[in-house]
XYZ file of C-alpha atoms in Angstrom:
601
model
C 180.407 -110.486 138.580
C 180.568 -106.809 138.032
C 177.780 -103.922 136.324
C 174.913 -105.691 135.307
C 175.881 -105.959 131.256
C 173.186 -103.006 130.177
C 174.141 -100.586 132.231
C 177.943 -101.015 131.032
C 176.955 -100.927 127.439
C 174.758 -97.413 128.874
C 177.840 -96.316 130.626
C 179.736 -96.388 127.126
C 176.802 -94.884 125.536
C 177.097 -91.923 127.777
C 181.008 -91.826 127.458
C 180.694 -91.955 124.118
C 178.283 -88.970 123.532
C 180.572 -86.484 125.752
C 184.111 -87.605 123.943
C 182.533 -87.497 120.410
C 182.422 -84.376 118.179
C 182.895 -82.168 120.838
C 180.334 -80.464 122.974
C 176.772 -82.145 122.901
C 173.873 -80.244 121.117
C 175.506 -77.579 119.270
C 173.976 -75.966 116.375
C 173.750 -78.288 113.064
C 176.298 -77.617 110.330
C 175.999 -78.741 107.053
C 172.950 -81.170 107.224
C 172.200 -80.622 103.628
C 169.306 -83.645 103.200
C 169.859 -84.324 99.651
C 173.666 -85.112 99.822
C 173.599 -86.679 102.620
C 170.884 -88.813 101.014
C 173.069 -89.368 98.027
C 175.343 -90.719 100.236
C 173.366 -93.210 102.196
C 172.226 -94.459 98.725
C 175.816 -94.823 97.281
C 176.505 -98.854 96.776
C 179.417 -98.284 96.524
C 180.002 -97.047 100.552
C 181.584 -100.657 101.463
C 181.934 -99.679 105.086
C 178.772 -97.817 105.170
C 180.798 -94.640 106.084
C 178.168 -92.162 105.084
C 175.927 -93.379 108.446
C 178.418 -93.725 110.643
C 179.424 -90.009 109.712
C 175.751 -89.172 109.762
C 175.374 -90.658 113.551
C 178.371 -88.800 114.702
C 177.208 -85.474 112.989
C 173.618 -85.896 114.609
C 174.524 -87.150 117.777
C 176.103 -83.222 118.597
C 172.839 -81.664 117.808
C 169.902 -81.275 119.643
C 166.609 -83.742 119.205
C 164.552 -81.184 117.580
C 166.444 -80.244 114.556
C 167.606 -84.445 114.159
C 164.162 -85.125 113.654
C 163.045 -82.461 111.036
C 166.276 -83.482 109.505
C 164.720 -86.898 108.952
C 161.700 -85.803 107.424
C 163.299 -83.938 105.174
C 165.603 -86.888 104.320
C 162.978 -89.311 103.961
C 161.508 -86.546 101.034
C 164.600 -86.279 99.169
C 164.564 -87.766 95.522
C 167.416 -90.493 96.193
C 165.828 -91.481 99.489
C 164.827 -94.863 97.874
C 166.254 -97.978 97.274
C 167.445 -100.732 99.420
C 170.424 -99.180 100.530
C 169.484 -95.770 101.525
C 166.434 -97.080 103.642
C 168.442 -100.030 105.538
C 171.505 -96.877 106.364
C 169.018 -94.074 106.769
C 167.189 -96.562 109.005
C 169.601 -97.809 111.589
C 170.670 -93.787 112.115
C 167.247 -93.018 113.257
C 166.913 -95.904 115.460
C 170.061 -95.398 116.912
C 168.647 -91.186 117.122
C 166.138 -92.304 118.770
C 167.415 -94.397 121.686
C 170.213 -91.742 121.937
C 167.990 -89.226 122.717
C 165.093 -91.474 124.880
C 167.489 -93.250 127.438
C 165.990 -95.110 130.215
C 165.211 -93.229 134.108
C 167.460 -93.811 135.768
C 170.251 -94.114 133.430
C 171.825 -97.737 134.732
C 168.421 -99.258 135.056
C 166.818 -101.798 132.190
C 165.657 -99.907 128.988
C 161.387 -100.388 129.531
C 159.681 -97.781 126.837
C 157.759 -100.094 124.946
C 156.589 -96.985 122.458
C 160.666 -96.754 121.588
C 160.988 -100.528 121.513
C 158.771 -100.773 118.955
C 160.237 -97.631 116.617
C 163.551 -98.997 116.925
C 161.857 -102.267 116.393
C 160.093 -101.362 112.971
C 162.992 -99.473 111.989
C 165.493 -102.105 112.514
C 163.589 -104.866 110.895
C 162.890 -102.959 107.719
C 166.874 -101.882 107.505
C 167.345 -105.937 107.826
C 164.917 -106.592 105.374
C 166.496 -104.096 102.856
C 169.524 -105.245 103.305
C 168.592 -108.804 102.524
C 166.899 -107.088 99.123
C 169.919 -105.788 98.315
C 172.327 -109.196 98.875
C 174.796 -107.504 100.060
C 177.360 -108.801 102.505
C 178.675 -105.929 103.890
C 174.852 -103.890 103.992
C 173.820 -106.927 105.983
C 176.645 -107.096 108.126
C 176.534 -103.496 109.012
C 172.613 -103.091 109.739
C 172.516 -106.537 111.879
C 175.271 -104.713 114.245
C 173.336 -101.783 114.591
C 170.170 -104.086 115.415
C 171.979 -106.209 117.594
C 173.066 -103.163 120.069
C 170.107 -102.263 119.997
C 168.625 -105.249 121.247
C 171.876 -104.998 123.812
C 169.813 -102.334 125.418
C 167.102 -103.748 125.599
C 168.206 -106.393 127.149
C 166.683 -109.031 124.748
C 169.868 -111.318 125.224
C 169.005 -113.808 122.631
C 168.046 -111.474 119.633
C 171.497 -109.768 120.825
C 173.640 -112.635 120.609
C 171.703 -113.454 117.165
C 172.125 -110.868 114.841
C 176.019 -109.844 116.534
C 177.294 -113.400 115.821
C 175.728 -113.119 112.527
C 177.295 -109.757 111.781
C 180.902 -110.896 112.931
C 180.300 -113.814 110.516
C 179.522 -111.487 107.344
C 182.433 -109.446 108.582
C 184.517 -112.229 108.418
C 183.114 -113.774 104.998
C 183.940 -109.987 103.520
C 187.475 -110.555 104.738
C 186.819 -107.412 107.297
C 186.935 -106.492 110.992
C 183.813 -105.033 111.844
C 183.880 -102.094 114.681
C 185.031 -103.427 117.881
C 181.788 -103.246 119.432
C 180.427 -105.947 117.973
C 182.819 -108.039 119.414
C 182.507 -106.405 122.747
C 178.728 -107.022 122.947
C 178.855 -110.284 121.670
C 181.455 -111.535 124.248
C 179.290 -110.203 126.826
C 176.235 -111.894 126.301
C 178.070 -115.359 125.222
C 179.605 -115.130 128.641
C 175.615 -114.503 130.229
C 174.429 -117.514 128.285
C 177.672 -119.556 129.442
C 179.177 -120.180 126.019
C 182.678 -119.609 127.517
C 184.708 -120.212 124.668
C 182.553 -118.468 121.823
C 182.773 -115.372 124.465
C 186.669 -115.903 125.249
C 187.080 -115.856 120.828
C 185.232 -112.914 120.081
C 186.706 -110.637 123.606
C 189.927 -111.662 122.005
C 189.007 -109.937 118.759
C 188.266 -106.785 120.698
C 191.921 -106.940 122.689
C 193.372 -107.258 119.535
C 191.987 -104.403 117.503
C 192.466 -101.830 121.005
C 195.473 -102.498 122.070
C 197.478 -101.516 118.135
C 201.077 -100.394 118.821
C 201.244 -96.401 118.391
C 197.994 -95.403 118.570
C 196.233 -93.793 120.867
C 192.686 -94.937 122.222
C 189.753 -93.046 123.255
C 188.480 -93.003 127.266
C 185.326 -95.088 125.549
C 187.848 -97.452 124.117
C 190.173 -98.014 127.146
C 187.516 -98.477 128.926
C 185.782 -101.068 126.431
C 189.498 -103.205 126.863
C 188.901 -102.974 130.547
C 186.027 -104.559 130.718
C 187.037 -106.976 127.698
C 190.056 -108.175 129.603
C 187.821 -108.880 132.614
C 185.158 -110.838 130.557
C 188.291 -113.216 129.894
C 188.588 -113.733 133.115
C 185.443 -114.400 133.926
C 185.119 -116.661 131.194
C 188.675 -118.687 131.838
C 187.400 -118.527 135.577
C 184.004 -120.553 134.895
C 186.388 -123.054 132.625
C 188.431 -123.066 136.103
C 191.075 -122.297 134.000
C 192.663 -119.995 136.787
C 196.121 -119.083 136.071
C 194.681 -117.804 132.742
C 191.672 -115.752 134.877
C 193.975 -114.269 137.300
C 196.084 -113.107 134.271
C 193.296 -111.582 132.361
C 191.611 -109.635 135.961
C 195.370 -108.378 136.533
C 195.127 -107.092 133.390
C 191.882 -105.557 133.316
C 193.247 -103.831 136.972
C 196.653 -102.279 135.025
C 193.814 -100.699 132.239
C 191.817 -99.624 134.973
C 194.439 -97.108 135.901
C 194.618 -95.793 132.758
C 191.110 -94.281 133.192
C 190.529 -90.884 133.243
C 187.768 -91.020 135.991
C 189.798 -92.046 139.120
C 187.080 -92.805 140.870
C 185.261 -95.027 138.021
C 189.021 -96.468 138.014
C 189.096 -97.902 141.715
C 185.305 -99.079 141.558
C 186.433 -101.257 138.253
C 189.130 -102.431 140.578
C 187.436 -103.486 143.188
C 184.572 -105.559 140.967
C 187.418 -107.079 139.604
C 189.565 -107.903 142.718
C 186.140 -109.429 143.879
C 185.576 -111.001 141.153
C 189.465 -112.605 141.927
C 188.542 -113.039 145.376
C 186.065 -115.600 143.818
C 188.829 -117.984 142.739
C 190.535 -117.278 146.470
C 187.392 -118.997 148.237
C 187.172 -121.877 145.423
C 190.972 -122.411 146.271
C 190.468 -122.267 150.238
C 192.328 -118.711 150.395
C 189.639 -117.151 152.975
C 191.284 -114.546 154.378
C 192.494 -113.536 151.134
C 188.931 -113.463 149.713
C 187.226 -111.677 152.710
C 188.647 -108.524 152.392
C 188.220 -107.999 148.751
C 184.502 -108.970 148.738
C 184.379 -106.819 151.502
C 185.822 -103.734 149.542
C 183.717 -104.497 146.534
C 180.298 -104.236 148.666
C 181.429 -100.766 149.612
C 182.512 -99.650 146.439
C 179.209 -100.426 144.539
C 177.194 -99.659 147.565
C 178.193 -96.377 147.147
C 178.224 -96.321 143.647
C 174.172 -97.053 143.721
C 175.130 -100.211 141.884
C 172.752 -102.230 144.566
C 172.969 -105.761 142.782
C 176.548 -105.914 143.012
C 176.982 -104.726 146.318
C 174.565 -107.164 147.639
C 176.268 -110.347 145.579
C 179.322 -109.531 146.823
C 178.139 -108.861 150.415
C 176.654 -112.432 150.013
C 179.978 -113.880 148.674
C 181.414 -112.281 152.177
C 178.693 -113.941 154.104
C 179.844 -117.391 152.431
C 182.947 -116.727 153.554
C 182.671 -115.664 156.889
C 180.434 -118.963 157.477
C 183.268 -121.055 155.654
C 185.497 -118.872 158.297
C 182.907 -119.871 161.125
C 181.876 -116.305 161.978
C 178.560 -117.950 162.071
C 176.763 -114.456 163.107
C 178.503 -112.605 160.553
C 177.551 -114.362 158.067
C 174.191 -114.038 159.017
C 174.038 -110.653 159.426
C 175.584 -110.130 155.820
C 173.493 -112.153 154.038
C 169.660 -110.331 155.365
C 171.737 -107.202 154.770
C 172.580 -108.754 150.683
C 168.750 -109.556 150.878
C 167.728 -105.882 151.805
C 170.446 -104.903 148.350
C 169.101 -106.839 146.298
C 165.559 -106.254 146.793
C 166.445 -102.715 145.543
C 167.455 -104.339 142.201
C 164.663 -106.832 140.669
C 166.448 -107.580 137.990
C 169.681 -108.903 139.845
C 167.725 -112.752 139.791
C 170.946 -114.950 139.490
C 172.576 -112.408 142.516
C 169.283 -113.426 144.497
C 169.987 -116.990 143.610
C 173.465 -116.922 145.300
C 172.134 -115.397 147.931
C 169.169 -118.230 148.840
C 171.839 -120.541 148.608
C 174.538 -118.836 150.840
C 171.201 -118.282 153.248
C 170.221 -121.950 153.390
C 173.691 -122.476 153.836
C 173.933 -120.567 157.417
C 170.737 -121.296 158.905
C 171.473 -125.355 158.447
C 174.960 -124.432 159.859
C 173.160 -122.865 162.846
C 170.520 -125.661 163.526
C 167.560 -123.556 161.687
C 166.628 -126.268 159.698
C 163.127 -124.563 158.778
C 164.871 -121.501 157.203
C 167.422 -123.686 156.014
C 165.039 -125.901 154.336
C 162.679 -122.272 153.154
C 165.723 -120.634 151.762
C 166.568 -123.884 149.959
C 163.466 -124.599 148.131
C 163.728 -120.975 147.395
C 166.896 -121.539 145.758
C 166.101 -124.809 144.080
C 163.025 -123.129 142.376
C 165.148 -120.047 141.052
C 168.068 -121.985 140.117
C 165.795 -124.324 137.873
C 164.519 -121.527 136.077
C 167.787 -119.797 135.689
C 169.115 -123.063 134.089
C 165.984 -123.494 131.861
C 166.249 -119.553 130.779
C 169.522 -120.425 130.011
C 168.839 -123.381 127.952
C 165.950 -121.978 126.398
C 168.170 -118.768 125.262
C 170.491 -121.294 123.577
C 168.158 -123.053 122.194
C 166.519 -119.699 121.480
C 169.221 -118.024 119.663
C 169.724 -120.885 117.512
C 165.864 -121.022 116.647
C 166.573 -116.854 116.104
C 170.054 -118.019 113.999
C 167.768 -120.500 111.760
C 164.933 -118.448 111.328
C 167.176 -115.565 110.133
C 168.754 -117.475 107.527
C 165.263 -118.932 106.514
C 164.456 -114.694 106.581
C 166.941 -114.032 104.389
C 166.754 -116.699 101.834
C 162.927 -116.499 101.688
C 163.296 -112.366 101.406
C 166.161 -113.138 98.212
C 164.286 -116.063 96.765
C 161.069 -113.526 96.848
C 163.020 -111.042 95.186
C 164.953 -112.866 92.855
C 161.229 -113.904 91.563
C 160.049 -110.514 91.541
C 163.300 -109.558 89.318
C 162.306 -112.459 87.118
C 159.059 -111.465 86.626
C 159.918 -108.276 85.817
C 162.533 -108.984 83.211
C 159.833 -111.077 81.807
C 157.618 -108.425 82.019
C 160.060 -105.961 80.585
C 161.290 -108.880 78.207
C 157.100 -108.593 76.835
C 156.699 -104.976 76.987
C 159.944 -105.082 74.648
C 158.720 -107.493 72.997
C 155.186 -105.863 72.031
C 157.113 -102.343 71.962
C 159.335 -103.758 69.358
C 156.146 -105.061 67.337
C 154.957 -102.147 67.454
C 157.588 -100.374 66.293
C 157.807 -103.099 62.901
C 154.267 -102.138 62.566
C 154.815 -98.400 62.781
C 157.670 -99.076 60.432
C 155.478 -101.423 58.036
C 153.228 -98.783 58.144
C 154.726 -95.679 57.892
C 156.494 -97.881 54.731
C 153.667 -98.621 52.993
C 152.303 -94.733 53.741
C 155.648 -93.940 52.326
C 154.888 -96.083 49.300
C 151.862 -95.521 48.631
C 152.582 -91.953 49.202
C 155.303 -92.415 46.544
C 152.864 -93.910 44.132
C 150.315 -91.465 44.538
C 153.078 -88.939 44.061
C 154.322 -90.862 41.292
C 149.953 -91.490 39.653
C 149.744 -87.623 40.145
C 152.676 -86.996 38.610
C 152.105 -89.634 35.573
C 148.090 -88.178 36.093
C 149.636 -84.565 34.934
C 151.854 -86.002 32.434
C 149.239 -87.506 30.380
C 146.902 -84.970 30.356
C 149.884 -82.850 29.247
C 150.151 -84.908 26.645
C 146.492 -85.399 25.895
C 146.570 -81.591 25.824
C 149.376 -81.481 23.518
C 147.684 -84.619 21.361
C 144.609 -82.606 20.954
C 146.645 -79.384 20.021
C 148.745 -81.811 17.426
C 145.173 -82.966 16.087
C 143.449 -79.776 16.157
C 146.643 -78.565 14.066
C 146.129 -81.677 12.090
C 142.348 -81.270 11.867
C 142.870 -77.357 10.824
C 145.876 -78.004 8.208
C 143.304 -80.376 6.827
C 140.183 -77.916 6.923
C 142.575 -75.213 5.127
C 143.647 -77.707 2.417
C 140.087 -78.325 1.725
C 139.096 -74.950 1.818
C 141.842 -73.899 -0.702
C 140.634 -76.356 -3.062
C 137.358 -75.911 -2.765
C 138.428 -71.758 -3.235
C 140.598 -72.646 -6.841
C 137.764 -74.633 -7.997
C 135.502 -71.865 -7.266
C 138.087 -69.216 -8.623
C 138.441 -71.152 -11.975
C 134.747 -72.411 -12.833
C 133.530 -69.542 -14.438
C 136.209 -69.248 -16.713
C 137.689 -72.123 -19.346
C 141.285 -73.501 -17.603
C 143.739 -74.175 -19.104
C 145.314 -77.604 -19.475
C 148.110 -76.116 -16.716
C 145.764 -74.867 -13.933
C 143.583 -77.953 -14.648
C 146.473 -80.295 -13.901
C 147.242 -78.457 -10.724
C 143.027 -78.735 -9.297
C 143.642 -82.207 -10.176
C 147.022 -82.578 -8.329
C 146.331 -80.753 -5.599
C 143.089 -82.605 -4.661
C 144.624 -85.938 -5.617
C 148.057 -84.974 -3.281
C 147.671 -87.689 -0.430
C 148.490 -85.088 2.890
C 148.219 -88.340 5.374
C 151.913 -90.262 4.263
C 152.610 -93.364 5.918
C 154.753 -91.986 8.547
C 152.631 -89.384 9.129
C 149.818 -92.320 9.688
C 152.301 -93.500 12.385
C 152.427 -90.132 13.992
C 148.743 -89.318 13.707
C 148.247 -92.660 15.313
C 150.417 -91.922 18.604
C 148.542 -88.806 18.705
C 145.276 -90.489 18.420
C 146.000 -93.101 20.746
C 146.949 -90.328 23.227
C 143.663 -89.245 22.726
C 141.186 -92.224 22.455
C 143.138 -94.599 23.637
C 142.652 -98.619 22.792
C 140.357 -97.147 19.812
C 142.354 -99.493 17.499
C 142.335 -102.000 19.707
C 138.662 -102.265 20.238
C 137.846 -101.734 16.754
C 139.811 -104.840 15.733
C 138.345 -106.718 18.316
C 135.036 -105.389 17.485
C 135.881 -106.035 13.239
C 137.595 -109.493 12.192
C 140.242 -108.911 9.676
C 139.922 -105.024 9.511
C 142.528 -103.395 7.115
C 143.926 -100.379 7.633
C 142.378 -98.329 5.597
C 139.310 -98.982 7.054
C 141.255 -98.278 10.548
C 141.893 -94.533 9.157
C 138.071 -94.254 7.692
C 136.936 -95.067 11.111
C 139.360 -93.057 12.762
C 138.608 -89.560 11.006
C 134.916 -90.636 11.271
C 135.423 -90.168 14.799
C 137.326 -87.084 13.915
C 133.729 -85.810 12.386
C 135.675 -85.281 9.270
C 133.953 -84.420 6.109
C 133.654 -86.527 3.027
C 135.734 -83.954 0.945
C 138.097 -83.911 4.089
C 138.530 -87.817 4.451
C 139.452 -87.860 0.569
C 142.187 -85.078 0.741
C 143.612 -87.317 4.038
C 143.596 -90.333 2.724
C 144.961 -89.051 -1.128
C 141.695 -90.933 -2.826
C 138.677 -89.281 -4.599
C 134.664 -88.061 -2.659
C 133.382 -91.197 -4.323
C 136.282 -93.457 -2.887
C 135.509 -91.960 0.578
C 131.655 -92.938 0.321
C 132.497 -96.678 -1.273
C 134.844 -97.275 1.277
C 132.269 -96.230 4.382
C 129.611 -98.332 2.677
C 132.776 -100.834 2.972
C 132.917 -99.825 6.858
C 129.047 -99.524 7.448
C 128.958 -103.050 6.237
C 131.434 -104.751 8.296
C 129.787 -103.389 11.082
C 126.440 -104.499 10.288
C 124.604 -101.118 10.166
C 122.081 -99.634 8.073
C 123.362 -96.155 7.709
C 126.083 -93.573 8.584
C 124.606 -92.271 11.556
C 124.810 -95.529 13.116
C 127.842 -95.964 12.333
C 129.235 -92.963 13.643
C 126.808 -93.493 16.938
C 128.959 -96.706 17.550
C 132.179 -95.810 16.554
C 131.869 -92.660 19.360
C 130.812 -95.462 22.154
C 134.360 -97.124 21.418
């Protein structure tokens, strides 16, 4: 057919590294790890520009400083989150098999240590991406995975997670980078879904060959090979005339190629791969010539597996030719090629066949019947690989899906469980806070009150204060009165009065000091003082009068007898009579007692 497909996606891969950025492995510039961390966490990055950048910044630098670069980017504050960790993710893997290609450089990638970095890597970026339900994440990390298994040569996986990126690309209402395309045509072709591979080659045609602008060596070389894999595929749907269009095609890009060299080899695996269609179509001496040139070509290219499937297609030829011994002799020399290549099992298949072919044309019915069985047993488990990878990478196609939802549902549940949890940490914050605030109310209030008790506290002992100053006023206005009567009696009882200064003892001592408003205002001072003393007293004395009231009262004042009769405006003797009067009501023997229990009131 042409390079085995790994070591054309390698020969990019090396193309790629010496066109982009300039010279390989200069010294790093600007690889500041916390913006470019903001940047791979940015959800808003659609295209995922910031890791694209990111690979083509990295991939001029040498190994040493990439790697320290990740392990400071890995430490940076915004390196979390779904999208930085699928982005950041797929750059290192793709580091890392930049910078550990396989020995030699066209043989199959084997380092099972990188498979299974790029591995890890790859499936946590998937994973992420599936966290993060987006469309165009997904799309972008399952591209990057899917080259990856390109190398590797896991066709299935490839085929997989590149048809499921196009899809996403598509559902976005986007063109994804042409490589995906490119890949995916390949491997369609290997696992002989013709017209999946002839769609998704056609997407690659049509986004490198834009009017006006002008195309990369990696990407004129990419439409080379695309316009081949259409004819290849149009060739196994023996659709010729559209084949032979599509290799002519693929020959006029060829000669665009810088390489010249590279140029004519791509010719002549393509005019072989022509030559093909010749033998179906009886053309031999067309078709001799051209296998013939493409067996020297990739002989001397080192690309072994070609040159010994097209030596074989020569052999077929010859013996279709009847150059019997020719034919022979060029298919133990396609053996001796291939043997150099184990990988090259569907070459080795032709090449059984073609064998059994010759030696039954040449009466060598043992070998005929060897190389036969040989062939039978190969070619049945070419055909099951084949089935198996179909049935394989829709297995890998369902299983993703199942992935994916499984991965969202999970997630989705975790979100709802949080919200509920948040929902009940609100909820018991918010209680809280209604108790705080119930709380700090009723500190408030009762703060307010106490406040308010203190304050009433200090305003009625500033009145009790100012009560007992009003009655000690009271009491001493009363003690002077008596004292000035009891100093004009004294004054005049040595000597005969006269009927004047007679009336005035009598007046003055009679003069009732106690009026009935100043009752009313002796009582609000008493009160003040004693208060519910009325109260009690009435409750204590059925039907008490009032006068009574005021006897009891200044008893409790310790007032004298004298003094009660100048308050009250009565005579000594009235006094006594009227706290007999008292005495009685209360149901005591003598004054002391009743003074004893007017106190406890």
């Amino acid at each position: 057919k042409k390079f085995s497909i790994l070591r054309i996606l390698f020969t990019i891969l090396i193309v790629f590294l010496i066109t982009c950025n300039g010279t390989a492995f200069c010294k790093a510039k600007d690889l500041n790890a916390r913006e470019w961390a903001d940047k791979l966490s940015n959800p808003n990055d659609l295209k995922n520009e910031a890791a694209s950048s990111l690979y083509n910044t990295l991939s001029t630098i040498d190994s040493i400083t990439v790697f320290d670069f990740f392990e400071k980017l890995y430490k940076e504050p915004a390196a979390k989150g779904s999208y930085f960790i699928a982005r950041a993710n797929c750059v290192k893997a793709q580091m890392i098999m930049l910078f550990n290609p396989p020995e030699p450089i066209f043989s199959p990638f084997v380092q099972d240590s990188i498979k299974r970095q790029v591995n890890r890597l790859c499936d946590e970026a998937i994973r992420q991406a599936y966290i993060a339900d987006d469309d165009y994440l997904a799309a972008y990390v399952s591209s990057i995975y899917g080259g990856a298994m390109s190398i590797f040569g896991n066709t299935e996986k490839t085929v997989m997670y590149m048809l499921y990126s196009a899809e996403l690309y598509q559902k976005v209402g986007l063109y994804g980078p042409y490589h995906i395309y490119f890949v995916l045509g390949e491997n369609l072709w290997e696992v002989r879904e013709y017209e999946k591979a002839i769609y998704y080659t056609k997407i690659v045609i049509r986004l490198l060959t834009i009017p006006d602008k002008i195309f990369s060596e990696v990407e004129t070389t990419a439409l080379m090979m695309s316009y081949n894999t259409m004819g290849l595929a149009y060739h196994r749907l023996q659709i010729y005339d559209s084949a032979f269009f599509y290799y002519k095609k693929s020959i006029q890009i060829s000669a665009e190629v810088n390489n010249i060299q590279a140029g004519k080899n791509w010719q002549n695996i393509v005019l072989g791969n022509m030559a093909q269609i010749d033998f179906v179509q009886g053309n031999y001496s067309v078709a001799l010539p051209l296998f013939v040139s493409d067996y020297q070509s990739s002989s001397k290219a080192g690309a072994y597996d070609d040159a010994g499937n097209s030596l074989q297609w020569a052999a077929k030829t010859n013996l279709a030719m009847g150059n019997k011994a020719e034919a022979l002799q060029q298919v133990r020399e396609s053996f001796y090629l291939l043997k150099k290549w184990p990988t090259a099992i569907r070459y080795r298949q032709n090449a059984y066949q073609t064998a059994s072919e010759i030696f039954k044309s040449i009466g060598n019915n043992d070998s005929a019947n060897y190389y036969s069985g040989k062939y039978s047993l190969l070619h049945d488990s070419l055909e099951r690989e084949i089935y198996q990878s179909s049935i394989g990478i829709s297995n890998l196609r369902l299983a993703n899906e199942k992935n994916r939802y499984n991965i969202q549902n999970l997630e989705r549940s975790k979100k709802e469980q949080l919200e509920t949890r948040n929902y009940i940490i609100a909820a018991i914050l918010l209680l809280f806070a209604i108790v705080l605030l119930l709380i700090n109310r009723r500190r408030q209030k009762f703060k307010h009150k106490s406040e308010m008790d203190h304050a009433a506290m200090i305003r009625i002992q500033d009145e009790m204060e100012s009560a007992r100053a009003q009655m000690k006023m009271f009491t001493q206005r009363i003690v002077e009165k008596s004292d000035l009567i009891d100093k004009l009696e004294s004054q005049i009882k040595n000597k005969i009065a006269s009927e004047d200064e007679k009336e005035l003892i009598d007046s003055l001592s009679q003069q009732t000091i106690l009026t009935e408003e100043d009752w009313i205002n002796f009582k609000m001072v008493f009160e003040k003082i004693y208060p519910q003393f009325f109260s009690k007293i009435i409750k204590l004395v059925n039907n008490i009068t009032q006068a009574e009231q005021r006897m009891a009262a200044l008893t409790l004042l310790h007032f004298t007898t004298r003094q009660m009769a100048g308050v009250l405006g009565i005579s000594p003797n009235s006094v006594i009579k009227a706290k007999q009067r008292l005495r009685q009501r209360l149901n005591l023997q003598t004054d002391i007692e009743a003074e004893d229990l007017i106190r406890k009131l």
